Coordinates of C-alpha atoms in Angstrom, one line a residue:
Chain A
M1 CA 53.4 143.5 -2.3
T2 CA 52.1 140.6 -1.2
K3 CA 52.3 139.3 3.1
I4 CA 55.3 136.6 2.4
K5 CA 56.9 139.2 -0.2
K6 CA 56.6 141.9 2.6
G7 CA 58.3 139.3 5.1
T8 CA 60.7 138.1 3.3
S9 CA 61.9 141.6 2.8
Y10 CA 62.0 142.8 6.3
F11 CA 64.0 139.2 7.3
Y12 CA 66.5 140.3 4.1
L13 CA 66.8 143.7 5.7
G14 CA 67.4 142.8 9.0
L15 CA 70.3 140.6 8.5
V16 CA 72.1 143.3 6.3
F17 CA 71.1 145.3 9.4
L18 CA 73.0 143.0 11.3
F19 CA 76.2 142.7 9.3
L20 CA 76.5 146.1 9.3
Y21 CA 75.5 146.5 13.4
A22 CA 77.5 143.4 14.4
P23 CA 80.9 144.4 14.9
I24 CA 79.4 148.0 16.7
L25 CA 77.8 146.0 19.4
V26 CA 80.6 144.1 19.6
L27 CA 82.7 147.1 20.3
I28 CA 79.6 148.6 22.5
V29 CA 80.1 145.0 25.1
L30 CA 83.7 145.2 24.9
S31 CA 84.0 148.9 26.1
F32 CA 81.6 147.7 29.4
N33 CA 83.8 144.4 29.7
D34 CA 85.9 144.5 33.2
S35 CA 88.1 141.7 31.8
M36 CA 91.3 143.2 29.2
S37 CA 90.6 140.0 27.2
R38 CA 88.9 140.8 24.1
T39 CA 86.9 137.2 24.3
V40 CA 86.5 136.7 27.8
W41 CA 83.5 138.7 29.7
G42 CA 85.1 139.6 32.8
G43 CA 81.9 141.4 34.7
F44 CA 80.4 144.7 34.0
T45 CA 82.6 147.8 34.3
F46 CA 82.2 151.3 34.1
K47 CA 85.7 152.2 34.6
W48 CA 87.1 152.2 31.4
Y49 CA 84.2 155.4 30.7
L50 CA 86.2 157.3 34.0
N51 CA 89.3 156.0 32.7
L52 CA 89.2 157.8 29.5
T53 CA 89.7 161.4 30.3
S54 CA 92.9 160.8 32.4
N55 CA 94.2 158.4 29.3
D56 CA 97.0 161.4 27.7
N57 CA 97.1 159.4 24.7
I58 CA 93.6 158.5 23.6
M59 CA 93.3 162.8 25.1
N60 CA 95.9 163.8 22.5
A61 CA 94.5 161.9 19.7
L62 CA 91.3 163.0 20.2
G63 CA 92.7 166.7 19.9
T64 CA 94.4 166.5 17.3
T65 CA 91.6 164.4 15.2
I66 CA 89.0 167.8 15.8
R67 CA 92.0 170.1 15.2
I68 CA 92.7 168.7 11.7
T69 CA 88.8 167.9 10.9
L70 CA 87.7 171.0 12.0
A71 CA 90.7 173.2 10.2
S72 CA 90.6 171.5 7.1
S73 CA 87.1 171.1 6.5
I74 CA 86.5 175.0 7.0
L75 CA 89.0 176.2 4.8
A76 CA 88.3 173.5 2.5
T77 CA 84.3 175.2 2.3
V78 CA 85.8 178.7 2.1
L79 CA 88.5 177.8 -0.6
G80 CA 85.8 175.2 -2.5
T81 CA 83.1 178.0 -2.5
S82 CA 85.1 180.3 -3.9
A83 CA 86.3 178.5 -6.1
A84 CA 82.9 176.9 -7.4
I85 CA 81.2 180.4 -7.5
G86 CA 84.2 181.5 -9.8
I87 CA 84.2 178.4 -11.7
H88 CA 80.8 179.4 -12.4
Y89 CA 81.8 182.6 -14.2
M90 CA 84.0 181.1 -16.2
K91 CA 84.5 180.9 -19.8
K92 CA 83.2 177.2 -20.8
R93 CA 87.0 176.1 -21.9
H94 CA 88.5 177.5 -18.6
A95 CA 86.0 175.9 -16.3
A96 CA 86.2 172.7 -18.3
I97 CA 90.0 173.0 -17.3
M98 CA 89.7 173.4 -14.0
L99 CA 87.1 171.0 -13.3
G100 CA 89.4 168.2 -14.5
A101 CA 92.1 169.4 -12.0
T102 CA 89.4 168.7 -9.4
N103 CA 88.5 165.5 -10.3
I104 CA 91.7 164.3 -10.3
P105 CA 92.1 163.8 -6.1
L106 CA 88.3 161.8 -6.8
L107 CA 89.4 159.3 -9.2
N108 CA 93.1 159.1 -7.8
A109 CA 93.3 155.9 -4.9
D110 CA 94.2 157.5 -1.3
I111 CA 97.2 155.3 -1.4
V112 CA 98.5 157.4 -4.4
T113 CA 97.4 161.2 -3.5
G114 CA 98.3 160.0 0.0
I115 CA 102.3 159.0 -1.4
S116 CA 102.4 161.9 -4.0
L117 CA 101.6 164.4 -1.2
M118 CA 104.2 163.5 0.8
L119 CA 106.8 163.7 -1.7
L120 CA 105.6 167.1 -2.4
F121 CA 105.8 167.9 1.6
T122 CA 109.2 166.4 2.5
R123 CA 110.6 169.0 0.0
F124 CA 109.2 172.1 1.5
T125 CA 107.6 171.4 4.8
P126 CA 108.6 169.4 8.0
L127 CA 105.7 166.4 8.2
G128 CA 103.5 166.9 11.1
E129 CA 99.5 168.6 11.9
F130 CA 99.8 171.6 9.3
S131 CA 100.9 169.0 6.5
V132 CA 97.8 166.7 7.9
V133 CA 95.5 169.5 7.6
L134 CA 97.3 170.8 4.0
A135 CA 96.7 166.7 3.2
H136 CA 93.1 166.6 4.4
I137 CA 92.1 170.3 2.2
A138 CA 93.8 168.8 -0.9
F139 CA 91.2 165.7 -0.5
S140 CA 87.8 167.8 0.6
V141 CA 87.8 170.7 -1.7
P142 CA 86.4 168.4 -5.1
Y143 CA 83.7 167.4 -2.8
V144 CA 82.6 170.8 -1.8
I145 CA 83.1 172.2 -5.5
F146 CA 80.9 169.5 -6.5
N147 CA 78.2 170.3 -4.0
V148 CA 77.8 174.3 -4.6
L149 CA 78.4 173.9 -8.7
P150 CA 75.0 172.6 -9.2
R151 CA 73.5 174.8 -7.1
L152 CA 74.9 177.7 -9.3
Q153 CA 73.8 176.2 -12.3
S154 CA 70.0 176.4 -11.2
L155 CA 70.1 179.9 -9.9
S156 CA 68.3 182.4 -11.8
E157 CA 70.5 185.5 -12.6
A158 CA 67.8 187.5 -13.0
C159 CA 66.9 187.8 -9.4
F160 CA 70.7 188.8 -8.9
E161 CA 70.0 191.6 -11.6
A162 CA 66.9 193.2 -10.8
A163 CA 68.2 193.4 -7.2
M164 CA 71.0 195.3 -8.5
D165 CA 68.2 197.3 -10.6
L166 CA 66.9 198.0 -7.3
G167 CA 69.9 199.3 -6.0
A168 CA 71.6 196.7 -3.9
T169 CA 75.5 196.6 -4.1
P170 CA 77.0 193.2 -5.6
T171 CA 77.3 192.4 -2.5
Y172 CA 74.4 193.1 -0.7
A173 CA 72.3 190.9 -3.8
F174 CA 75.2 188.3 -2.8
F175 CA 74.4 187.4 0.3
K176 CA 70.4 188.3 -0.1
V177 CA 70.1 186.7 -3.7
V178 CA 72.8 184.2 -3.8
W179 CA 74.1 182.7 -0.9
P180 CA 70.4 181.7 0.6
E181 CA 70.3 179.6 -2.6
I182 CA 73.8 178.3 -2.7
F183 CA 73.8 177.5 1.0
P184 CA 72.2 174.1 1.0
G185 CA 75.2 172.9 -1.1
V186 CA 77.7 175.1 1.3
L187 CA 76.9 172.8 4.0
S188 CA 76.3 169.6 2.4
G189 CA 80.0 170.1 1.1
F190 CA 81.3 171.1 4.5
L191 CA 79.7 167.9 6.0
M192 CA 81.1 165.7 3.1
A193 CA 84.6 167.0 3.9
L194 CA 84.3 166.5 8.0
T195 CA 82.9 162.9 7.7
M196 CA 86.0 162.6 5.3
S197 CA 88.5 163.7 6.8
L198 CA 87.4 162.8 10.1
D199 CA 87.5 158.9 8.9
D200 CA 90.5 159.3 6.8
F201 CA 93.4 157.0 7.4
T202 CA 95.2 156.6 4.1
I203 CA 96.3 159.9 3.9
T204 CA 97.2 161.3 7.3
Y205 CA 99.2 158.1 8.2
F206 CA 101.4 159.1 4.8
T207 CA 101.6 162.8 5.5
K208 CA 101.7 162.9 9.5
G209 CA 105.1 162.5 10.3
A210 CA 106.1 161.1 13.1
G211 CA 104.8 162.0 16.3
V212 CA 101.6 163.2 15.6
N213 CA 98.6 160.9 15.9
T214 CA 95.0 161.2 15.0
L215 CA 92.8 158.2 16.4
S216 CA 92.7 156.6 12.8
T217 CA 96.6 156.5 13.2
M218 CA 96.7 155.7 16.7
L219 CA 94.5 152.7 16.5
Y220 CA 96.0 151.4 13.2
T221 CA 99.4 150.9 15.5
Q222 CA 97.6 150.3 18.7
L223 CA 95.7 147.1 16.4
R224 CA 98.9 145.1 16.3
K225 CA 100.6 145.6 19.9
G226 CA 97.3 145.8 21.7
I227 CA 94.5 148.2 22.4
Q228 CA 93.5 149.9 25.2
P229 CA 90.0 149.2 26.3
E230 CA 89.4 152.8 26.9
L231 CA 89.2 153.4 23.3
Y232 CA 86.1 150.7 23.1
A233 CA 84.5 153.6 25.6
L234 CA 85.2 156.4 23.2
S235 CA 83.8 154.4 20.1
T236 CA 80.9 153.9 21.9
I237 CA 80.1 157.5 22.9
L238 CA 81.3 159.0 19.6
F239 CA 78.7 156.4 18.4
L240 CA 75.7 157.4 20.6
L241 CA 76.9 161.2 19.8
A242 CA 76.1 160.4 15.8
F243 CA 73.4 158.5 16.4
V244 CA 71.5 161.4 18.5
L245 CA 72.8 163.7 15.8
L246 CA 70.8 161.5 13.6
L247 CA 67.7 161.5 15.3
V248 CA 67.7 165.6 16.1
I249 CA 68.6 166.0 11.8
N250 CA 66.1 163.4 11.1
F251 CA 63.6 164.7 13.0
K252 CA 64.1 168.5 12.7
G253 CA 62.9 168.0 9.0
K254 CA 64.5 170.6 6.7
G255 CA 68.7 169.4 6.9
R256 CA 67.4 165.8 6.5
D257 CA 67.5 166.0 3.0
N258 CA 70.7 168.0 2.7
R259 CA 72.3 165.3 4.7
K260 CA 71.2 162.2 2.6
E261 CA 72.7 163.8 -0.7
A262 CA 75.9 165.0 1.4
V263 CA 76.6 161.5 2.3
A264 CA 75.4 159.5 -1.0
K265 CA 77.4 161.5 -3.7
Chain B
M1 CA 75.1 192.9 -14.5
I2 CA 77.4 190.3 -12.8
N3 CA 80.8 191.0 -14.1
K4 CA 81.5 187.6 -15.1
F5 CA 85.0 188.2 -15.5
R6 CA 85.5 190.0 -12.5
T7 CA 83.9 187.4 -10.8
S8 CA 85.8 184.2 -12.0
F9 CA 89.3 185.7 -10.2
L10 CA 87.3 184.2 -7.2
A11 CA 88.7 181.0 -8.4
A12 CA 92.3 182.8 -8.2
P13 CA 93.5 180.9 -4.9
Y14 CA 92.0 178.0 -6.1
A15 CA 93.8 178.0 -9.2
V16 CA 97.3 178.3 -7.4
W17 CA 95.9 175.6 -5.4
V18 CA 95.5 173.1 -7.7
L19 CA 98.7 173.6 -9.4
I20 CA 100.9 173.2 -6.0
C21 CA 98.2 170.4 -4.1
T22 CA 97.2 168.6 -7.5
I23 CA 99.3 169.0 -10.0
L24 CA 102.9 169.1 -8.4
P25 CA 102.3 166.3 -6.2
L26 CA 101.6 164.3 -9.6
L27 CA 104.7 165.6 -11.5
Y28 CA 106.9 164.2 -8.0
I29 CA 105.5 161.0 -8.1
L30 CA 106.4 160.6 -11.5
G31 CA 109.4 161.9 -11.3
Y32 CA 110.2 159.5 -8.2
A33 CA 109.0 157.3 -10.5
L34 CA 111.5 157.5 -13.6
T35 CA 114.3 157.6 -11.7
N36 CA 116.6 155.5 -9.5
D37 CA 118.0 156.5 -6.5
A38 CA 120.9 158.2 -8.0
G39 CA 118.8 160.5 -10.1
S40 CA 119.3 158.9 -13.3
F41 CA 116.6 158.5 -15.6
T42 CA 115.0 154.7 -15.7
I43 CA 112.0 153.0 -16.4
S44 CA 112.6 150.1 -14.1
N45 CA 110.4 150.8 -11.6
L46 CA 107.6 150.8 -13.8
T47 CA 109.0 147.5 -15.3
A48 CA 109.2 146.3 -11.6
I49 CA 105.5 144.7 -11.8
A50 CA 106.4 142.3 -14.1
E51 CA 108.4 140.8 -11.9
P52 CA 106.3 137.5 -10.2
V53 CA 105.8 138.7 -6.8
H54 CA 104.3 142.3 -7.7
L55 CA 102.7 140.6 -10.6
K56 CA 100.8 137.9 -8.1
S57 CA 99.6 140.9 -5.5
L58 CA 98.4 143.2 -8.2
W59 CA 96.4 139.6 -9.8
L60 CA 95.2 139.1 -5.9
S61 CA 94.2 142.9 -5.6
I62 CA 92.1 142.3 -9.1
K63 CA 90.2 139.5 -8.0
V64 CA 89.6 140.2 -4.5
A65 CA 88.5 144.2 -5.8
F66 CA 86.2 142.0 -8.3
V67 CA 84.5 139.4 -5.9
T68 CA 84.1 141.9 -3.4
T69 CA 82.7 144.2 -6.1
I70 CA 80.4 141.4 -7.3
I71 CA 79.2 140.7 -3.3
C72 CA 78.0 144.3 -2.8
L73 CA 76.6 144.2 -5.6
I74 CA 74.4 140.9 -5.4
I75 CA 73.7 142.5 -1.3
A76 CA 73.2 145.8 -2.1
Y77 CA 70.8 146.0 -4.8
P78 CA 67.6 144.0 -2.7
V79 CA 68.5 146.6 -0.3
A80 CA 67.9 149.4 -2.3
L81 CA 64.8 148.0 -3.7
I82 CA 63.3 147.2 -0.1
L83 CA 64.3 150.1 1.1
H84 CA 62.9 152.1 -2.3
N85 CA 59.3 150.4 -2.0
L86 CA 59.1 150.4 1.7
K87 CA 55.5 152.0 2.4
I88 CA 56.5 153.6 5.4
T89 CA 56.4 157.7 6.6
N90 CA 59.5 157.9 7.8
K91 CA 61.8 156.4 4.9
G92 CA 64.5 158.7 5.3
F93 CA 65.7 157.5 8.8
I94 CA 66.0 153.8 7.7
V95 CA 68.1 154.8 5.3
F96 CA 70.0 157.0 7.8
L97 CA 70.3 153.7 9.7
F98 CA 72.5 152.3 7.0
I99 CA 74.5 155.1 6.7
L100 CA 75.2 155.2 10.2
P101 CA 77.8 152.4 10.8
M102 CA 80.3 154.7 8.3
W103 CA 80.4 157.4 11.3
M104 CA 81.9 154.8 13.2
N105 CA 85.7 154.5 12.8
F106 CA 87.0 152.9 10.3
M107 CA 89.5 151.0 12.1
L108 CA 87.6 150.3 15.0
R109 CA 85.5 148.6 13.0
I110 CA 87.6 146.2 11.4
L111 CA 89.1 145.2 14.7
A112 CA 85.6 144.5 15.8
W113 CA 85.7 141.9 13.1
Q114 CA 89.4 140.7 14.0
I115 CA 87.6 139.8 17.3
I116 CA 84.4 138.2 16.0
L117 CA 86.4 136.1 13.2
S118 CA 89.3 135.1 15.8
N119 CA 89.6 131.2 16.1
N120 CA 88.0 131.5 20.0
G121 CA 86.0 134.3 19.0
I122 CA 82.3 135.5 18.5
L123 CA 81.3 133.8 15.8
N124 CA 83.2 130.3 16.5
S125 CA 81.5 130.1 19.8
I126 CA 78.1 130.7 18.3
L127 CA 79.0 128.0 15.3
S128 CA 80.3 125.2 18.2
A129 CA 77.0 126.4 20.5
I130 CA 75.1 125.8 17.3
G131 CA 76.7 121.7 17.2
L132 CA 78.7 123.2 13.5
P133 CA 82.4 122.6 13.3
T134 CA 84.0 126.2 14.2
I135 CA 86.1 127.9 10.6
H136 CA 89.6 129.3 10.6
I137 CA 88.7 132.6 8.4
L138 CA 91.0 134.9 10.3
Y139 CA 93.9 136.3 8.2
T140 CA 92.9 134.4 5.3
K141 CA 91.8 136.3 1.6
A142 CA 88.2 135.3 2.6
A143 CA 88.7 137.4 5.6
V144 CA 90.1 140.3 3.5
T145 CA 87.2 140.4 1.1
L146 CA 84.5 140.2 4.1
G147 CA 86.6 143.3 5.8
M148 CA 86.2 144.9 2.3
V149 CA 82.3 143.9 1.9
Y150 CA 81.4 145.1 5.3
D151 CA 83.5 148.6 4.3
F152 CA 82.3 149.3 1.2
L153 CA 78.6 147.9 1.4
P154 CA 76.7 151.3 2.5
Y155 CA 78.8 152.8 -1.2
M156 CA 77.2 150.5 -3.2
I157 CA 73.6 151.1 -1.6
L158 CA 72.7 154.8 -1.4
P159 CA 74.0 155.4 -5.0
I160 CA 71.3 152.4 -6.2
Y161 CA 69.0 153.4 -4.0
N162 CA 69.3 157.3 -5.1
A163 CA 68.9 156.2 -9.1
L164 CA 65.3 154.1 -7.8
S165 CA 64.1 156.7 -6.2
K166 CA 64.4 159.0 -9.7
I167 CA 62.7 156.3 -11.6
N168 CA 58.9 157.3 -12.3
D169 CA 56.6 155.3 -10.6
Q170 CA 54.4 155.8 -13.6
I171 CA 56.3 154.6 -16.0
V172 CA 56.8 150.9 -13.8
E173 CA 52.8 151.2 -13.6
A174 CA 52.6 151.4 -17.3
A175 CA 54.3 148.5 -17.7
A176 CA 52.1 146.4 -15.1
D177 CA 49.4 147.8 -17.0
L178 CA 50.4 146.4 -20.4
G179 CA 50.8 143.1 -18.8
A180 CA 54.3 143.1 -18.3
N181 CA 54.8 140.8 -14.8
W182 CA 56.9 141.3 -12.5
L183 CA 60.0 139.8 -13.5
T184 CA 59.9 141.5 -17.1
T185 CA 59.6 144.9 -15.4
F186 CA 62.2 144.3 -12.8
T187 CA 64.6 143.7 -15.9
K188 CA 63.3 145.5 -18.4
I189 CA 62.0 148.5 -16.5
T190 CA 63.8 149.1 -13.0
I191 CA 67.3 147.6 -13.7
P192 CA 68.1 150.1 -16.9
L193 CA 67.1 153.1 -15.7
S194 CA 69.2 152.5 -12.1
K195 CA 72.2 151.6 -14.6
D196 CA 73.8 154.5 -13.5
G197 CA 73.5 154.1 -10.1
I198 CA 74.8 150.5 -10.5
I199 CA 77.4 152.0 -12.2
S200 CA 78.6 154.7 -9.9
G201 CA 78.5 151.7 -6.8
I202 CA 80.7 149.7 -9.0
I203 CA 83.4 152.4 -8.9
M204 CA 83.0 153.3 -5.6
V205 CA 83.8 149.8 -4.4
F206 CA 86.1 148.8 -7.0
V207 CA 88.7 152.0 -7.0
P208 CA 89.1 151.7 -3.6
A209 CA 89.1 147.9 -3.1
L210 CA 91.8 147.9 -5.5
S211 CA 94.3 150.0 -3.8
S212 CA 93.4 149.3 -0.1
F213 CA 96.0 148.2 1.9
V214 CA 95.3 148.6 5.8
V215 CA 92.2 145.7 5.3
S216 CA 94.2 143.6 4.3
N217 CA 97.0 144.3 7.0
L218 CA 94.4 144.0 9.4
L219 CA 92.4 141.0 8.6
G220 CA 94.7 139.5 6.1
G221 CA 97.6 139.4 8.6
G222 CA 100.2 139.9 6.3
K223 CA 99.8 137.6 4.4
V224 CA 97.5 138.9 2.2
L225 CA 99.5 140.9 -0.1
L226 CA 97.8 143.1 -2.2
I227 CA 99.4 145.6 -4.5
G228 CA 98.5 148.2 -1.9
N229 CA 100.6 146.6 0.7
V230 CA 103.7 145.9 -1.4
I231 CA 103.1 150.0 -1.9
E232 CA 102.6 150.5 1.4
Q233 CA 105.9 148.6 2.3
E234 CA 108.5 149.7 -0.4
F235 CA 107.7 153.5 1.7
T236 CA 108.0 152.6 4.9
L237 CA 110.1 149.8 5.3
A238 CA 112.0 149.1 2.4
R239 CA 112.5 152.8 2.1
N240 CA 112.3 152.9 -2.2
W241 CA 110.9 155.8 -2.8
N242 CA 111.0 155.1 -6.8
L243 CA 110.0 152.1 -6.9
G244 CA 106.4 152.6 -4.4
S245 CA 106.2 155.4 -6.7
G246 CA 106.6 153.3 -10.0
L247 CA 104.0 151.0 -8.4
S248 CA 101.7 153.7 -7.7
I249 CA 101.7 154.9 -11.0
I250 CA 101.1 151.3 -12.5
L251 CA 98.4 151.4 -10.0
M252 CA 96.9 154.8 -11.2
I253 CA 97.2 154.0 -14.7
F254 CA 94.7 150.4 -13.9
V255 CA 92.6 152.2 -11.8
L256 CA 91.9 155.2 -14.7
V257 CA 91.6 152.3 -17.3
S258 CA 89.1 149.9 -15.4
M259 CA 87.0 153.5 -14.8
S260 CA 86.9 154.8 -18.0
I261 CA 85.9 150.7 -19.2
M262 CA 83.1 151.4 -16.5
N263 CA 81.5 155.1 -18.1
K264 CA 81.9 153.6 -21.9
V265 CA 79.3 150.8 -20.5
D266 CA 77.6 153.9 -19.2
D267 CA 77.9 156.0 -22.3
S268 CA 76.6 153.2 -24.9
E269 CA 74.2 152.3 -22.9
N270 CA 72.5 156.1 -22.2
G271 CA 73.2 156.4 -26.1
G272 CA 70.8 153.6 -27.0
M273 CA 68.2 154.6 -24.3
L274 CA 68.0 158.4 -26.2
V275 CA 67.2 156.4 -29.4

């Protein structure tokens, strides 16, 4: 690349960065704003950070979000990994049917998935945290399956059989031979499920019932009534956490490629 | 030897799951769509899409989704290309910086856009500070489109970047050796070889943009009614689950049709390239 072209490239990247980060900058600035107004700067303060833990509304929503996200992504990973192994060893025709069904939540619009699950849940179970966990599993299992399957397909069966020939039990052989190979896929599937669940609004909105709020659904109601400034503080903390996590993953190197795969899928 | 028959039963819990949480909900939505509130069969919930107010919002959704996709593609392709051509060691980190904003709660980022775009907001403060006329963009289609471009841009950048990373650099060099200039190499080699990435990017942006209702609610201020907003209102405000289900089925068909069109484009090109 010539010098000038390099300059314009960096300028262009910078502009897109500015576009992506402008709203985040605004939120961070507002988290230190002493005025309740969104547009007037009232001086520097830490009070929203100090008030944060005593705001029950926000703390409840944060707790609910963490519980739902962890429960659904762990369960989705277990269900999806076992499903991927099962599908891998199925007859071709049966595997094709299972994969077709697995594609449905990916192809469907969020709003349709949310509504169809709500229609089902209202018949059989009261809407609440439990139904949200089920719904989150429903949309994240496919990501786990599609992350684990390629790993299984590139696995050499000879290794597993060699382990068996050498006297390993199938379980032992699985954990010594298969598991290390598929683990990166399981991990990236889990991380994707985690990310999707953490940020989901639409499906939670339809399946949550009254009284249950994740951060996203709480924000949705607050955006109309006026937002509590403590939320700016919380968002700044969460953003910094993500940033630090990213630095750790990035400079540890090893996990880097998995994460990239996870987000890029 | 792996007992394949027995191992395949590891998928049994998932098979049950698929029946209950994938197939059954779809049957429910279809059931609601094909009945009225008294429970008798009707197709009026499906034909309701032809009512002017519904047709208008469907058409608007298609337009907004289309424009959003095009803008994302125009912004994202150069970004992916520049990222790919960066000659620095820690390229992964730069790519991460493009993903990081996605980890901030989506609702908060949209809120920030409300603050930036509002009439006495940051954008207008900057505009008037440098002597330009202020603009009233919040609660218009333009604001909704901007919000969607913002939200979906990473979904366009990443697949294109991945597709570019898979291109064998030797092919590009060979084209240059054979006398192709930059533009020819770009249009004859780079674009065709990154087509898969472009297509998955288009799908990942177009489909959610077509069915979104949150961005239009918050940045359109209830004045921009997309088909997603109409469906949401039928379920939450009007409590007409049958009509809501009927319109959802129509939306589903639209999504499936647009995806299969895209896949067809994809297939034919691949076939052509193999020959």
